[in-house]
Amino acid sequence: DSDQLSGFSNYGKCVDLVAPGEKVFSAERYAPQYGYNRTFGGPWKGTSFAAPLVAGAAALLKSLHSEWGPDKITETLLNSARPIDAVNLSFVGKIGRGSLDVGSAVAVAAALKKPNRFSGYYYWFASSTIKRLNFDTDRIETITTLPGEKIRALAVYNPNFGSKAQLAVLLERRAFFYVRLLKDSGEIINEFSLELPIRKDIVVKHLRTTALQSAPARFIVEVYYPKKKQTIFKAFNERGEVVRELAVNGIVENWTMERYDGGLIVTQKIGKILQLRRLSWNSSPSAPIALGSSGVVVEAVRSGRVTQGKVEQPIVILRRGNRIEQQVVDLVAGISSIQLITETRDRAPWRLLLADSTASEEALIFPFATGGGIFRLIMTRGEPVAEIKLPELAGTTD
């Protein structure tokens, strides 16, 4: 209480700051059968009592700013420490920034504004109804209902990189598949049939879209041929004509479109090994990257610029037993980084969104379970930016 260094304390250039460690009263174990007869006592002293005060101050800062990582928390604690060199002349330069000041640290953190909310939408369909979650209002909104229609897939795209999003709905009707284009309000823009007849010997699975500035909007449909054991990606223009095809042997587990480069990111099981590779419409595929062996499931895959630079990286959400993991793949170097998101026995499917950051060129990563809960918007290295509470999102989406 005199701000002087305790006789048992450490000191030197390795010390960052000091905290009270004498005359500390605390809860005690109560077990009379072992001679522990009090629930509260003291005083105690020691560095083991000073360290938890710093940890508790860090927790308070984290409670105010969940997006702060260790570096920001440490910086705030050090900058708000109270200098005490004047009463410790024998230890000048050996007790760091001074004494922990919890009140000042919390006041600094409280004065800093939190980042803007995660803004945007998540779209899905249930039966013949298309819905979306509005992240600004936390409400589920109904976009439109298509009575009598059989929706097979739904994709969201931005036709002009800056305009409002549009929806592409893959419909199964009579003898052919159709694509209906909708505004985000549900208003019909256009509808066209695909050069893809409905047949019993094919399985039409998913629809993806691309709106590259260098090419007109295209709609890519995954078609599996069981007899041939072959998957063919068919690219259609806005007249429903096939403009390109890309064949892959076997069943595709999951896939996505590159946002900027136009390639396909595909995951497949080759034998017992789950692999990821990039497919190009004009060149050879990339070397495969192993994601895991039998029992590993791809929950979601996206592609975006999630690290500094102009090269896209695939981001995969994997279920490995009860572990939900995030894997960012560097196709050039042939390596990947893995981070644990959570451990859960809940089998609700996981999805993945990428969000543009206002503070960095790196996209932010948002993995979440459709069963609802609290999930973190994170940077590539795992630092949280925001926590978002989601309701249950029952339905199907691409």
PDB file of N, CA and C in Angstrom, residues 27 33 64 106 120 136 138-139 149 175 193 218 223 244 250 260 264 284 287 348 364 368 375 381 385 389:
ATOM      1  N   ALA A  27     -11.008 -15.829  -0.559  1.00  0.00           N
ATOM      2  CA  ALA A  27     -11.796 -17.013  -0.206  1.00  0.00           C
ATOM      3  C   ALA A  27     -10.848 -18.163   0.102  1.00  0.00           C
ATOM      4  N   GLN A  33     -12.977 -31.305   8.142  1.00  0.00           N
ATOM      5  CA  GLN A  33     -12.368 -32.614   8.374  1.00  0.00           C
ATOM      6  C   GLN A  33     -10.871 -32.615   8.110  1.00  0.00           C
ATOM      7  N   LEU A  64     -15.026  -5.688 -22.424  1.00  0.00           N
ATOM      8  CA  LEU A  64     -15.439  -4.440 -23.074  1.00  0.00           C
ATOM      9  C   LEU A  64     -15.196  -4.473 -24.576  1.00  0.00           C
ATOM     10  N   VAL A 106      -9.535   0.342 -17.609  1.00  0.00           N
ATOM     11  CA  VAL A 106     -10.938   0.169 -17.992  1.00  0.00           C
ATOM     12  C   VAL A 106     -11.496   1.465 -18.568  1.00  0.00           C
ATOM     13  N   GLY A 120     -24.975  -7.097 -43.336  1.00  0.00           N
ATOM     14  CA  GLY A 120     -25.196  -7.917 -44.517  1.00  0.00           C
ATOM     15  C   GLY A 120     -26.316  -8.908 -44.288  1.00  0.00           C
ATOM     16  N   ASP A 136     -28.143  -6.566 -39.586  1.00  0.00           N
ATOM     17  CA  ASP A 136     -28.327  -5.234 -39.005  1.00  0.00           C
ATOM     18  C   ASP A 136     -29.437  -5.224 -37.963  1.00  0.00           C
ATOM     19  N   ASP A 138     -30.972  -8.317 -36.838  1.00  0.00           N
ATOM     20  CA  ASP A 138     -31.053  -9.640 -36.203  1.00  0.00           C
ATOM     21  C   ASP A 138     -32.393 -10.315 -36.461  1.00  0.00           C
ATOM     22  N   ARG A 139     -33.071  -9.937 -37.522  1.00  0.00           N
ATOM     23  CA  ARG A 139     -34.381 -10.507 -37.829  1.00  0.00           C
ATOM     24  C   ARG A 139     -34.327 -11.397 -39.061  1.00  0.00           C
ATOM     25  N   GLU A 149     -43.553 -24.385 -57.055  1.00  0.00           N
ATOM     26  CA  GLU A 149     -42.223 -24.563 -57.634  1.00  0.00           C
ATOM     27  C   GLU A 149     -41.378 -25.487 -56.742  1.00  0.00           C
ATOM     28  N   ALA A 175     -40.003 -30.760 -67.790  1.00  0.00           N
ATOM     29  CA  ALA A 175     -38.929 -31.517 -68.436  1.00  0.00           C
ATOM     30  C   ALA A 175     -37.555 -30.873 -68.318  1.00  0.00           C
ATOM     31  N   SER A 193     -34.808 -21.132 -69.221  1.00  0.00           N
ATOM     32  CA  SER A 193     -34.586 -22.569 -69.103  1.00  0.00           C
ATOM     33  C   SER A 193     -33.142 -22.883 -69.453  1.00  0.00           C
ATOM     34  N   ARG A 218     -22.257 -15.786 -65.211  1.00  0.00           N
ATOM     35  CA  ARG A 218     -22.443 -17.176 -65.574  1.00  0.00           C
ATOM     36  C   ARG A 218     -22.972 -17.937 -64.372  1.00  0.00           C
ATOM     37  N   VAL A 223     -23.436 -31.353 -61.922  1.00  0.00           N
ATOM     38  CA  VAL A 223     -24.247 -32.478 -62.392  1.00  0.00           C
ATOM     39  C   VAL A 223     -23.438 -33.756 -62.223  1.00  0.00           C
ATOM     40  N   ARG A 244     -19.474 -23.562 -71.241  1.00  0.00           N
ATOM     41  CA  ARG A 244     -18.266 -24.301 -70.867  1.00  0.00           C
ATOM     42  C   ARG A 244     -18.653 -25.530 -70.057  1.00  0.00           C
ATOM     43  N   GLY A 250     -15.424 -38.988 -60.327  1.00  0.00           N
ATOM     44  CA  GLY A 250     -15.869 -39.221 -58.967  1.00  0.00           C
ATOM     45  C   GLY A 250     -16.871 -38.212 -58.466  1.00  0.00           C
ATOM     46  N   TYR A 260     -12.503 -13.750 -57.516  1.00  0.00           N
ATOM     47  CA  TYR A 260     -11.804 -12.839 -58.421  1.00  0.00           C
ATOM     48  C   TYR A 260     -11.166 -13.550 -59.615  1.00  0.00           C
ATOM     49  N   LEU A 264     -12.496 -23.021 -59.878  1.00  0.00           N
ATOM     50  CA  LEU A 264     -13.321 -23.782 -58.954  1.00  0.00           C
ATOM     51  C   LEU A 264     -12.433 -24.383 -57.869  1.00  0.00           C
ATOM     52  N   SER A 284      -4.437 -26.901 -66.389  1.00  0.00           N
ATOM     53  CA  SER A 284      -4.424 -28.103 -65.561  1.00  0.00           C
ATOM     54  C   SER A 284      -4.783 -27.770 -64.115  1.00  0.00           C
ATOM     55  N   ALA A 287      -1.991 -29.040 -57.749  1.00  0.00           N
ATOM     56  CA  ALA A 287      -1.668 -30.246 -56.990  1.00  0.00           C
ATOM     57  C   ALA A 287      -2.622 -30.349 -55.794  1.00  0.00           C
ATOM     58  N   ALA A 348     -25.720 -29.962 -36.114  1.00  0.00           N
ATOM     59  CA  ALA A 348     -26.251 -28.956 -37.033  1.00  0.00           C
ATOM     60  C   ALA A 348     -25.171 -28.552 -38.041  1.00  0.00           C
ATOM     61  N   LEU A 364     -12.716 -10.814 -43.604  1.00  0.00           N
ATOM     62  CA  LEU A 364     -12.965 -11.417 -42.304  1.00  0.00           C
ATOM     63  C   LEU A 364     -13.735 -12.718 -42.497  1.00  0.00           C
ATOM     64  N   PHE A 368     -20.257 -20.399 -38.776  1.00  0.00           N
ATOM     65  CA  PHE A 368     -21.373 -20.487 -37.830  1.00  0.00           C
ATOM     66  C   PHE A 368     -22.184 -21.742 -38.092  1.00  0.00           C
ATOM     67  N   PHE A 375     -21.411 -16.803 -32.221  1.00  0.00           N
ATOM     68  CA  PHE A 375     -20.273 -17.146 -33.065  1.00  0.00           C
ATOM     69  C   PHE A 375     -19.401 -15.909 -33.278  1.00  0.00           C
ATOM     70  N   ARG A 381      -5.788 -15.025 -38.619  1.00  0.00           N
ATOM     71  CA  ARG A 381      -4.951 -15.578 -37.559  1.00  0.00           C
ATOM     72  C   ARG A 381      -5.762 -15.968 -36.332  1.00  0.00           C
ATOM     73  N   VAL A 385     -13.091 -10.272 -34.012  1.00  0.00           N
ATOM     74  CA  VAL A 385     -13.467  -8.894 -34.322  1.00  0.00           C
ATOM     75  C   VAL A 385     -14.813  -8.553 -33.688  1.00  0.00           C
ATOM     76  N   LYS A 389     -24.782 -13.166 -32.219  1.00  0.00           N
ATOM     77  CA  LYS A 389     -25.754 -14.171 -31.771  1.00  0.00           C
ATOM     78  C   LYS A 389     -26.726 -14.460 -32.913  1.00  0.00           C
TER      79      LYS A 389
END
